[in-house]
PDB file of C-alpha atoms in Angstrom:
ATOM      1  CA  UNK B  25      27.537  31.615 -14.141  1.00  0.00           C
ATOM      2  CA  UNK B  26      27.584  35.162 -12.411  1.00  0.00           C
ATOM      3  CA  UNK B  27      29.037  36.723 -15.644  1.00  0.00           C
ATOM      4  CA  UNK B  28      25.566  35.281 -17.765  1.00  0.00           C
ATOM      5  CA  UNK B  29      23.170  36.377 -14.705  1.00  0.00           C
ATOM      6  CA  UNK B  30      24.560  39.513 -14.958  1.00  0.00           C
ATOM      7  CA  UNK B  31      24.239  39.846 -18.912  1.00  0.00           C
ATOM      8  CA  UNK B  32      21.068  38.537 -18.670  1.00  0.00           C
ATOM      9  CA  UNK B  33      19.774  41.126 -16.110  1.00  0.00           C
ATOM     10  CA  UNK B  34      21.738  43.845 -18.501  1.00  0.00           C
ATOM     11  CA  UNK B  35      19.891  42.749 -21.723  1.00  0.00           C
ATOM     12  CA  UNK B  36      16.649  42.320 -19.924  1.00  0.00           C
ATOM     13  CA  UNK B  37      16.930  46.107 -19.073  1.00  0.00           C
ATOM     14  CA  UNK B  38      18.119  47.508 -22.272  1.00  0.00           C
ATOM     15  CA  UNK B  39      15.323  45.190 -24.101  1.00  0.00           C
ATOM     16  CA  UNK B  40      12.972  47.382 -22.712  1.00  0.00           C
ATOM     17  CA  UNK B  41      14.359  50.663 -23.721  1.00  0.00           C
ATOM     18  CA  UNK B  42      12.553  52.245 -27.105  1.00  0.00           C
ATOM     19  CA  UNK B  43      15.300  52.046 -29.240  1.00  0.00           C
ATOM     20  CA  UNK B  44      15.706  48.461 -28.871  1.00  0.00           C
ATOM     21  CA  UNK B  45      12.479  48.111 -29.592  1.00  0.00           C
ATOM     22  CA  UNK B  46      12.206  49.543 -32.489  1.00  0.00           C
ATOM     23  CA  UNK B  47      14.871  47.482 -33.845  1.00  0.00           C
ATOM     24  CA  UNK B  48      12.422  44.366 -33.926  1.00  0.00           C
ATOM     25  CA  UNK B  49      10.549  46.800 -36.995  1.00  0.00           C
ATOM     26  CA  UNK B  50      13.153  46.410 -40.147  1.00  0.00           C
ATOM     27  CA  UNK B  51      13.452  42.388 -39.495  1.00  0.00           C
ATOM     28  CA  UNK B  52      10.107  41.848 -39.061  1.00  0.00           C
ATOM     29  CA  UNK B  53       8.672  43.639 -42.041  1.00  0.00           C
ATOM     30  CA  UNK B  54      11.515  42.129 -44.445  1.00  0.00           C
ATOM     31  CA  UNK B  55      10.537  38.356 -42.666  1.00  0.00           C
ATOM     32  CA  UNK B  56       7.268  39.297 -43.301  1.00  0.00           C
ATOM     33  CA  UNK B  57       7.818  40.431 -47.252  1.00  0.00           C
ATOM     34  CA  UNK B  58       9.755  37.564 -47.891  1.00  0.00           C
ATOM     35  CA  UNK B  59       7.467  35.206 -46.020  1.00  0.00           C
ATOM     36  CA  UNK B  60       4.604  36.244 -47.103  1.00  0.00           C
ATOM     37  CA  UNK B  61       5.738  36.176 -50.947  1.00  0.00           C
ATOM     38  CA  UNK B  62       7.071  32.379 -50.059  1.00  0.00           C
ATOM     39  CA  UNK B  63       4.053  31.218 -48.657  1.00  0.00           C
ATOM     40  CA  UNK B  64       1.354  32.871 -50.958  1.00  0.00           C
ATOM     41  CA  UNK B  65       3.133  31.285 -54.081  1.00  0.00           C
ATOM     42  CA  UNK B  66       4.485  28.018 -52.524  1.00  0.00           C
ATOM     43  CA  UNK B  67       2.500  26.999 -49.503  1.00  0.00           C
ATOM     44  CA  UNK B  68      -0.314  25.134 -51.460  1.00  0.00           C
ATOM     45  CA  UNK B  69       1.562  23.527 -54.225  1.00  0.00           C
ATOM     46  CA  UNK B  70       4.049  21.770 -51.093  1.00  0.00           C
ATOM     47  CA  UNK B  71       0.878  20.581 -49.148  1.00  0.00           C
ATOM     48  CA  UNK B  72      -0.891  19.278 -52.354  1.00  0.00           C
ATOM     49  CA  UNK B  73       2.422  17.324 -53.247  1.00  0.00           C
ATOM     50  CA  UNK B  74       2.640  16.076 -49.424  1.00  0.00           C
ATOM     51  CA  UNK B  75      -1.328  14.947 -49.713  1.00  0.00           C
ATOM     52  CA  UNK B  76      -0.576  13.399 -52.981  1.00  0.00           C
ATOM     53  CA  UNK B  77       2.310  11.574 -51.359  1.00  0.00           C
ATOM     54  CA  UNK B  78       0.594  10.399 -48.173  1.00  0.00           C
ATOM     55  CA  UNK B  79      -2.078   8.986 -50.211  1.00  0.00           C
ATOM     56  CA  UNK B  80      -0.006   7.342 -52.715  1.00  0.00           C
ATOM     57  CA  UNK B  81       2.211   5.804 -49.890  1.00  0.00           C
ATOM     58  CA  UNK B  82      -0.217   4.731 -47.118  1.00  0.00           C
ATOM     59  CA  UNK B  83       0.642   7.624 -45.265  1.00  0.00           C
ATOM     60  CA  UNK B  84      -2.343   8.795 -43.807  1.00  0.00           C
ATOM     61  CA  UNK B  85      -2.553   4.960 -42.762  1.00  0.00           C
ATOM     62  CA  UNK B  86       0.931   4.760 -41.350  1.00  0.00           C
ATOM     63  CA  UNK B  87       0.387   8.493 -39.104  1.00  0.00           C
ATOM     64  CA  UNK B  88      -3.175   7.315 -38.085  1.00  0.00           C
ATOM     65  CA  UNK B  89      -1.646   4.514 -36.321  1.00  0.00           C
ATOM     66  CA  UNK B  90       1.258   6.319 -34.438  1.00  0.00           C
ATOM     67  CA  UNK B  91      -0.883   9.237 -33.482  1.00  0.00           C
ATOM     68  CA  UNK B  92      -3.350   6.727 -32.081  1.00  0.00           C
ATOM     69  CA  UNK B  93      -0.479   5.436 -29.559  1.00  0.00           C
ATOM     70  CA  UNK B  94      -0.598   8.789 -28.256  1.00  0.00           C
ATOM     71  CA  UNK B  95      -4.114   9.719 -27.862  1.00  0.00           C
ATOM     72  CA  UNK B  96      -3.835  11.615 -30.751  1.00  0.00           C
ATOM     73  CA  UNK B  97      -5.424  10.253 -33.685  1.00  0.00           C
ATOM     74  CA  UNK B  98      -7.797  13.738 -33.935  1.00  0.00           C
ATOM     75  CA  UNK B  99      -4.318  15.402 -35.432  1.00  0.00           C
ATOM     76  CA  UNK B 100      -4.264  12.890 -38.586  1.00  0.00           C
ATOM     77  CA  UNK B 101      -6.667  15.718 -40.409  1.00  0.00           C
ATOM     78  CA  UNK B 102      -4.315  18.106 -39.839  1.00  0.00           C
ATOM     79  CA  UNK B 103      -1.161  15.904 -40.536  1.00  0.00           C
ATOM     80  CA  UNK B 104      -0.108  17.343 -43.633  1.00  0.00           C
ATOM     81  CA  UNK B 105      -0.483  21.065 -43.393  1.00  0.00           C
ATOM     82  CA  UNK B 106       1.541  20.515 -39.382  1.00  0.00           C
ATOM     83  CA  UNK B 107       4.543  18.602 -41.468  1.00  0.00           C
ATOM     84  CA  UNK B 108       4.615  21.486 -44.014  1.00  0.00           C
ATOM     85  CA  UNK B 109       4.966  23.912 -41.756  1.00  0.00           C
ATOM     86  CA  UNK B 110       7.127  21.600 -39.425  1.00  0.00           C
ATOM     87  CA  UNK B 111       9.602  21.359 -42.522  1.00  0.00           C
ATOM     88  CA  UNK B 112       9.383  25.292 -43.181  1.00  0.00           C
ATOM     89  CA  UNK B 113      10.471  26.117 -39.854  1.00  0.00           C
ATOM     90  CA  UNK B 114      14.084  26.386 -39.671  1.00  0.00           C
ATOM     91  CA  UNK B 115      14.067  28.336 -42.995  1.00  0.00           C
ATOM     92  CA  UNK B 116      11.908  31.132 -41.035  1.00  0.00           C
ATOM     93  CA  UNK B 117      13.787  30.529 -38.298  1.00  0.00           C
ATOM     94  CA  UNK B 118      16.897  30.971 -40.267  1.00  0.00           C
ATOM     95  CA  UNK B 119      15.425  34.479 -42.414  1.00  0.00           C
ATOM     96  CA  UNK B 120      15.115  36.220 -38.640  1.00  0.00           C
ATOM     97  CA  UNK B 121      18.546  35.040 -37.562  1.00  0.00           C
ATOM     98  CA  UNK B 122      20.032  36.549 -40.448  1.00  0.00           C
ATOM     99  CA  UNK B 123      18.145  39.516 -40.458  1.00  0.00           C
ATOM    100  CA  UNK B 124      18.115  40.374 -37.027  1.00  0.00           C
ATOM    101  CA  UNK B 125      22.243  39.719 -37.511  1.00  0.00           C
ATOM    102  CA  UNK B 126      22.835  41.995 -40.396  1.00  0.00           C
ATOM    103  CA  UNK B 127      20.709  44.810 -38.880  1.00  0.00           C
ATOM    104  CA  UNK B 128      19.656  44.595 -35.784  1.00  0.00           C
ATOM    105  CA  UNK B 129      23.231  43.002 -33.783  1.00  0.00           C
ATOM    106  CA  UNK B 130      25.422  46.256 -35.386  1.00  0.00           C
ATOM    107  CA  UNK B 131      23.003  48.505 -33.694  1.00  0.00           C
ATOM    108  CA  UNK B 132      23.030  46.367 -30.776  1.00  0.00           C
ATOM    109  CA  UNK B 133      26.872  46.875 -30.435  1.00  0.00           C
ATOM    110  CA  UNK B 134      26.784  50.398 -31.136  1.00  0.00           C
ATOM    111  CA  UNK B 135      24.361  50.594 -28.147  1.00  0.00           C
ATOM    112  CA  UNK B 136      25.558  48.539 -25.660  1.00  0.00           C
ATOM    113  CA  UNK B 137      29.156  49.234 -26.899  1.00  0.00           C
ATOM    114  CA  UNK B 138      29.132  53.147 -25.990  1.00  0.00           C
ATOM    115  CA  UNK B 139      27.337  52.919 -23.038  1.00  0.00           C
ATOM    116  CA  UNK B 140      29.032  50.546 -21.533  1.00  0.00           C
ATOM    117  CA  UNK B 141      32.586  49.718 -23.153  1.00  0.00           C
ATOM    118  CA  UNK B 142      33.721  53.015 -24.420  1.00  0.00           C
ATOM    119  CA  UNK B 143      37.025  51.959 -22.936  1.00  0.00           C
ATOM    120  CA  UNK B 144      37.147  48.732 -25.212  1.00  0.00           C
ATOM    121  CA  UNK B 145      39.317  49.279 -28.677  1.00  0.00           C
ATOM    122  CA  UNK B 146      37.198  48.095 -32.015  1.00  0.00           C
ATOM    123  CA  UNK B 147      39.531  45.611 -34.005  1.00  0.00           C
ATOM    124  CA  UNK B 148      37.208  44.742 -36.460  1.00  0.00           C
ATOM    125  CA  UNK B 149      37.774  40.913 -36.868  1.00  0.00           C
ATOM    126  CA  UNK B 150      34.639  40.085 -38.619  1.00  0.00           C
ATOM    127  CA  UNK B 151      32.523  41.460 -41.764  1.00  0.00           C
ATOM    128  CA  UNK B 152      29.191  41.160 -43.114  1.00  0.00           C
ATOM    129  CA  UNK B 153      30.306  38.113 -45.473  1.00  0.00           C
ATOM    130  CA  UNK B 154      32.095  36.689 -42.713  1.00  0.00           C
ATOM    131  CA  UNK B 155      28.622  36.857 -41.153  1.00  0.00           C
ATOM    132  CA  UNK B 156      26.806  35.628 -44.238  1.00  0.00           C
ATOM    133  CA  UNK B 157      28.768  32.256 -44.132  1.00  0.00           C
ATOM    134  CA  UNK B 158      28.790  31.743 -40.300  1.00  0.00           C
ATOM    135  CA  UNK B 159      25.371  31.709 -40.590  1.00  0.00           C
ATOM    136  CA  UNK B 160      24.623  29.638 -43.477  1.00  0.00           C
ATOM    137  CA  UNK B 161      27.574  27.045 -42.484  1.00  0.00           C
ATOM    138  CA  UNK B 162      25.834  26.774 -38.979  1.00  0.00           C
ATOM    139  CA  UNK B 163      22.424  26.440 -40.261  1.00  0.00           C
ATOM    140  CA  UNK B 164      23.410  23.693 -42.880  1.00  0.00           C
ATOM    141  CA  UNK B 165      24.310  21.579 -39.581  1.00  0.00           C
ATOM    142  CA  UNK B 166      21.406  22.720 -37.583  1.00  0.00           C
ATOM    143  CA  UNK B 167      19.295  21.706 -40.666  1.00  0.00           C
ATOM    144  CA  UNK B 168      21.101  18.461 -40.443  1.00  0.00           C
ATOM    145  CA  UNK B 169      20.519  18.099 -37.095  1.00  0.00           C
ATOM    146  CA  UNK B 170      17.047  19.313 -37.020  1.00  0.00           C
ATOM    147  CA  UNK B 171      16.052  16.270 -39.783  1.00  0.00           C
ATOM    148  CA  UNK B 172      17.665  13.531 -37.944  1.00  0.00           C
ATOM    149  CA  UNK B 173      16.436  14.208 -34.820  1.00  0.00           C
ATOM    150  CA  UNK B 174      12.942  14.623 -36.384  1.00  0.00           C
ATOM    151  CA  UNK B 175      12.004  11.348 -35.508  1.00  0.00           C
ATOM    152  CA  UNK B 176      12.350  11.835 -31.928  1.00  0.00           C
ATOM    153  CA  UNK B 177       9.520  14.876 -31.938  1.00  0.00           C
ATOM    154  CA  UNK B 178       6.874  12.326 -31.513  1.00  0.00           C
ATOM    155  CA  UNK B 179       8.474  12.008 -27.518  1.00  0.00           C
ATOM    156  CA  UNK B 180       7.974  15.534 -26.049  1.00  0.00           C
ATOM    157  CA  UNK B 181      10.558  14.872 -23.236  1.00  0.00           C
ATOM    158  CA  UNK B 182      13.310  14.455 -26.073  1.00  0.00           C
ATOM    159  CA  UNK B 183      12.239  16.895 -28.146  1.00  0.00           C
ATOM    160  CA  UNK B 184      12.506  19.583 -25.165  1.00  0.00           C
ATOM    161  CA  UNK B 185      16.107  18.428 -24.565  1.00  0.00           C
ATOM    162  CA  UNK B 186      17.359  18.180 -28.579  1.00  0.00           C
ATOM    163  CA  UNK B 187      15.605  20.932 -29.978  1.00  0.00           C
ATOM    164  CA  UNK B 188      16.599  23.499 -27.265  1.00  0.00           C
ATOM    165  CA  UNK B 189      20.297  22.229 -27.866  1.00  0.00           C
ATOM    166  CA  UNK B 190      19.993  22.680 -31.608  1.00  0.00           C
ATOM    167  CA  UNK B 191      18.915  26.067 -31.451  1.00  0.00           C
ATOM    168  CA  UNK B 192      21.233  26.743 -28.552  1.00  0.00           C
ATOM    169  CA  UNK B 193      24.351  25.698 -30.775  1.00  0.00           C
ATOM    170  CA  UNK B 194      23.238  27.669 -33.794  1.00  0.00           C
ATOM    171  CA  UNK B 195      22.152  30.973 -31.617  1.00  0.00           C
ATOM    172  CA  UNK B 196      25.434  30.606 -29.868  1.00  0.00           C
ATOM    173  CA  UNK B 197      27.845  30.352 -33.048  1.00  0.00           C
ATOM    174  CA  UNK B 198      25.990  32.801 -34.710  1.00  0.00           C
ATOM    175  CA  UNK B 199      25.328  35.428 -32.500  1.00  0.00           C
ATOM    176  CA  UNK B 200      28.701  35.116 -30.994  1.00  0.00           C
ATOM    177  CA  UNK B 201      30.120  36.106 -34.110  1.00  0.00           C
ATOM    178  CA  UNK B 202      27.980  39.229 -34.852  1.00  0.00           C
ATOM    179  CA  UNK B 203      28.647  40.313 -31.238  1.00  0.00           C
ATOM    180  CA  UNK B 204      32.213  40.552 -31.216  1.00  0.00           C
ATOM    181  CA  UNK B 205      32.952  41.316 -34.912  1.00  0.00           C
ATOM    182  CA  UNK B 206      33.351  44.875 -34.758  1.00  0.00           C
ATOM    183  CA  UNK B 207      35.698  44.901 -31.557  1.00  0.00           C
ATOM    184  CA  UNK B 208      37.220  41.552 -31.729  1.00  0.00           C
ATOM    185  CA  UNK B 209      40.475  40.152 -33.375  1.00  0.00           C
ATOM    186  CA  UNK B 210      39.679  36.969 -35.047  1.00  0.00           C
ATOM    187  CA  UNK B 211      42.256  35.571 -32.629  1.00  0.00           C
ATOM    188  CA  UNK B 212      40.405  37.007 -29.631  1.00  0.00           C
ATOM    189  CA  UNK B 213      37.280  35.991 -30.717  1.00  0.00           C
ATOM    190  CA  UNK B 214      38.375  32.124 -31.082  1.00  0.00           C
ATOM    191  CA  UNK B 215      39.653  32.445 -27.328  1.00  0.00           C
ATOM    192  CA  UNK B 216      36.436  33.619 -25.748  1.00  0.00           C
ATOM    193  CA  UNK B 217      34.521  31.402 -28.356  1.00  0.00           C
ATOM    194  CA  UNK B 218      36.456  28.184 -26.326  1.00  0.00           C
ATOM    195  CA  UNK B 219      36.997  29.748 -22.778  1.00  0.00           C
ATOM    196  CA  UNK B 220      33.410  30.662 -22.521  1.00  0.00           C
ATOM    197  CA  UNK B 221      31.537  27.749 -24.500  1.00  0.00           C
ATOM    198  CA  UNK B 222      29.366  26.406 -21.979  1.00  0.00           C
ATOM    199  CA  UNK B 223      28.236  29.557 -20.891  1.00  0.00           C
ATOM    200  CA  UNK B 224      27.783  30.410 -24.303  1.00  0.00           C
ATOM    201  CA  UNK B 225      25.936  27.549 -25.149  1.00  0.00           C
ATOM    202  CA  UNK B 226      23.382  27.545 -22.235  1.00  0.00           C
ATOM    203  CA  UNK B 227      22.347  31.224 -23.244  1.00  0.00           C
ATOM    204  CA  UNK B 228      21.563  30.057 -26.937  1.00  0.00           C
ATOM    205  CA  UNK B 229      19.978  26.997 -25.260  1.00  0.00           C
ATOM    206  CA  UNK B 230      17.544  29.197 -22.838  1.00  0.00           C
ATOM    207  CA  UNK B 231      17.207  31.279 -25.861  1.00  0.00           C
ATOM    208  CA  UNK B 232      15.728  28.341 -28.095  1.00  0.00           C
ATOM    209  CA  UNK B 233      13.330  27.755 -25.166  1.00  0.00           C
ATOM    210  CA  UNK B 234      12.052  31.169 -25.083  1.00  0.00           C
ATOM    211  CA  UNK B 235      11.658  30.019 -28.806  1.00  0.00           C
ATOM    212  CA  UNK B 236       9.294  27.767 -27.730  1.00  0.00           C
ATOM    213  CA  UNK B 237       6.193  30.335 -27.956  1.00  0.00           C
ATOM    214  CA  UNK B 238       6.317  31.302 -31.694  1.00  0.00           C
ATOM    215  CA  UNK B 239       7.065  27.828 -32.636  1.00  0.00           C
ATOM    216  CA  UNK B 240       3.600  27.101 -31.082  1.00  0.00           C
ATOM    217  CA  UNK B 241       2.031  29.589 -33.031  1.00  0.00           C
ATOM    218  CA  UNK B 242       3.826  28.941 -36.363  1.00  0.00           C
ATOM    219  CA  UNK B 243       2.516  25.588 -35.964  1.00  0.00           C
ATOM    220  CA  UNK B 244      -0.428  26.461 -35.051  1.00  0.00           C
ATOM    221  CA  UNK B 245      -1.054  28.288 -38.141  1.00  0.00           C
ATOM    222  CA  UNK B 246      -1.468  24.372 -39.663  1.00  0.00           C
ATOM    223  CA  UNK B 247      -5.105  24.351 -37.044  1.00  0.00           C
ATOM    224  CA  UNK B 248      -6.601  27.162 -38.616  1.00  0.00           C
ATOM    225  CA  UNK B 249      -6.516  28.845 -41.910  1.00  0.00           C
ATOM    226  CA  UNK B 250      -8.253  32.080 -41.167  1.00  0.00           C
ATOM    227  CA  UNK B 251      -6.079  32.791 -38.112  1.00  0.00           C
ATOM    228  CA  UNK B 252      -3.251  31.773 -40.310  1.00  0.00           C
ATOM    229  CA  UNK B 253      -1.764  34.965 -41.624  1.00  0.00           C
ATOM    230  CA  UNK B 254      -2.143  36.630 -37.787  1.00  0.00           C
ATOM    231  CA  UNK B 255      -0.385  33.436 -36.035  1.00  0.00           C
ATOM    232  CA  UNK B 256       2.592  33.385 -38.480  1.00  0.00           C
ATOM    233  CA  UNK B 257       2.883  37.495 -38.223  1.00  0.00           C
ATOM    234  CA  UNK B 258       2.997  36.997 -34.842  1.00  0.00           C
ATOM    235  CA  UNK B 259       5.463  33.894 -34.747  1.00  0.00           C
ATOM    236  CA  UNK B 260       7.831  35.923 -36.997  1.00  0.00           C
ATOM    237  CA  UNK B 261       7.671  38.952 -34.755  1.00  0.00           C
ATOM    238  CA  UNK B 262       8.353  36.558 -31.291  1.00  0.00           C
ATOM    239  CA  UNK B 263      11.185  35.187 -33.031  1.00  0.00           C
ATOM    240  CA  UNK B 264      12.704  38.324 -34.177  1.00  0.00           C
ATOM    241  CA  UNK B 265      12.063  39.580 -30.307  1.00  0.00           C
ATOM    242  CA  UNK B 266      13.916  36.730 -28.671  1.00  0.00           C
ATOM    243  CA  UNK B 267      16.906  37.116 -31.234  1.00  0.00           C
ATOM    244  CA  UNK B 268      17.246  40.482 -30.575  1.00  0.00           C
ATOM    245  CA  UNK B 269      16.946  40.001 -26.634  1.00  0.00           C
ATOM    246  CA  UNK B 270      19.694  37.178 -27.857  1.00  0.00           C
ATOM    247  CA  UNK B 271      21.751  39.802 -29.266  1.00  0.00           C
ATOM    248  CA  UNK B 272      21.697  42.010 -26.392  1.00  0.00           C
ATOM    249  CA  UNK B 273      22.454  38.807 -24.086  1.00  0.00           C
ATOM    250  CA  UNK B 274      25.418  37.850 -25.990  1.00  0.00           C
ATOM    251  CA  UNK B 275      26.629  41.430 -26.391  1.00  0.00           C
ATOM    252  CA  UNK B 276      27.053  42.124 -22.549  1.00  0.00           C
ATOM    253  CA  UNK B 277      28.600  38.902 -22.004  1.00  0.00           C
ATOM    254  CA  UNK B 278      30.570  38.821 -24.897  1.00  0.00           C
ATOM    255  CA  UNK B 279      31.740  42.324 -24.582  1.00  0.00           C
ATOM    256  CA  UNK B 280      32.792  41.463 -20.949  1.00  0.00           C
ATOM    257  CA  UNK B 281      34.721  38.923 -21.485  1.00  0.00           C
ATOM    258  CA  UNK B 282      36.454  40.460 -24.333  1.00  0.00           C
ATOM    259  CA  UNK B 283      37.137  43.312 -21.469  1.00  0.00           C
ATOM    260  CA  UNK B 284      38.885  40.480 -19.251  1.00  0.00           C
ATOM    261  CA  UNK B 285      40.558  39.024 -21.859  1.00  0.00           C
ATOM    262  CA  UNK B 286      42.802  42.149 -22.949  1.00  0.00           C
ATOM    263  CA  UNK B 287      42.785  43.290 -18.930  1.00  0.00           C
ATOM    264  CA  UNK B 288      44.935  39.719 -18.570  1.00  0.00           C
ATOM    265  CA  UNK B 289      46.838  40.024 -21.701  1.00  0.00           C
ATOM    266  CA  UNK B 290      47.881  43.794 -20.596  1.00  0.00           C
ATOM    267  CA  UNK B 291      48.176  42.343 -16.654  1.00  0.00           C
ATOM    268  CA  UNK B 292      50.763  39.444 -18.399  1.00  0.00           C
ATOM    269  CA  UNK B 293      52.456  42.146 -20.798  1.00  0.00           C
ATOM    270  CA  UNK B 294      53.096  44.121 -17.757  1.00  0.00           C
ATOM    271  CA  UNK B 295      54.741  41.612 -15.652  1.00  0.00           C
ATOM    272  CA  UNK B 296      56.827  40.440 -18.363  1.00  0.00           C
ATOM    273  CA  UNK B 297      58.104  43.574 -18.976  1.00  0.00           C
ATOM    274  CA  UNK B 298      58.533  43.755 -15.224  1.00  0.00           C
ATOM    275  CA  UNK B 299      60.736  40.299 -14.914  1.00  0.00           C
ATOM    276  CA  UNK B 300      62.575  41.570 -17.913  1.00  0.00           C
ATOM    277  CA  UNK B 301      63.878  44.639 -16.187  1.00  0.00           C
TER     278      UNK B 301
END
């Protein structure tokens, strides 16, 4: 616990230094390319195939009903543009992750790495595929996840607890790889990965909170279609902010323990040479 307070204080600093900054630009303008290709050609055609649906199945019927066990019933207009953008979400969620990994995380490393751990030896025990397929593999679950747990989004007090978790998970396996590739041994990378799990885990975790905000506003996009184009620009650039406060998170902790891992294996190699004399 004092090793992640201590990260987190670190990261919270560096986030606020220019460069850092300025690393939220190159994801954020390609998320914003690509999105804004995606949705411009495929937005309407998925919510006229979901209205078709929904009228061809009873659903407007079936979500009138639900919503009206809530107090909700005034969200049944908007029902089908909120479950389009619902079911786009982890793919945006997934675009910023991998950009913010491929571009932002190496830069991350390179700053946090010769400020702070010149001393530390880079291995290189990762690669940009290696990368590529953490994060797809780890998304395919988190997409599996995210749809069977869908169910449960009607109860906010579950969907607080899961979806945090989810996100915590992915944010952890991925980012724990980009942080360590360049100076970790595959090897040493697996022994933080289970030593420090937990920790690990509850940073992604606080992380997919923090996600909470431009999930609000991505959704929110579904309430109004002139503000549309400004609440998804800005959703995109939240999430590319919190993954690269993510990255800096991970990068201090990670590189620490890395640091204490090769102190103890050098502490060890001593004293066996010691005993051996």
């Amino acid at each position: 616990m004092r090793l992640m307070t201590i990260s987190f204080g670190r990261a919270l600093l560096s986030q606020l230094h220019i460069r850092m900054l300025l690393l939220t630009v190159l994801p954020f303008v390609m998320s914003i390319v690509l999105w804004g290709v995606a949705l411009w050609l495929g937005l309407q055609p998925m919510i006229d195939w979901l209205q078709d649906y929904f009228v061809g199945h009873n659903g407007f019927g079936v979500a009138g009903s639900i919503l009206s066990w809530f107090n909700m019933g005034a969200l049944k207009t908007v029902i089908v543009p909120l479950i389009a953008m619902w079911a786009l979400l982890p793919l945006m969620i997934l675009t910023a992750l991998v950009f913010v990994g491929l571009w932002a995380v190496p830069a991350i490393a390179r700053h946090v790495g010769g400020r702070h751990y010149a001393h530390l030896e880079q291995r290189h025990g990762g690669s940009v595929a290696g990368s590529l397929w953490t994060s797809l593999w780890c998304f395919a679950v988190f997409v599996f996840g995210w749809i069977v747990t869908l169910p449960l989004s009607i109860f906010p007090p579950l969907a607080f607890v899961i979806h945090p978790l989810l996100w915590g998970w992915l944010t952890y396996r991925v980012m724990a790889y980009d942080t360590l590739a360049d100076y970790a041994t595959p090897e040493e990378r697996r022994a933080i990965l289970h030593a420090h799990r937990w920790p690990l885990l509850l940073v992604g975790a606080i992380a997919g909170t923090m996600g909470a905000a431009p999930t609000l506003l991505w959704l929110g996009g579904a309430l109004s279609v002139i503000f549309f184009p400004i609440l998804a620009a800005g959703a995109i650039w939240l999430y590319v902010l919190v993954f690269v406060f993510t990255g800096l998170w991970f990068q201090y902790y990670c590189l620490e323990a890395l640091s204490s891992l090769r102190a103890a294996a050098s502490a060890d190699t001593v004293s066996a040479s010691s005993a051996g004399n």
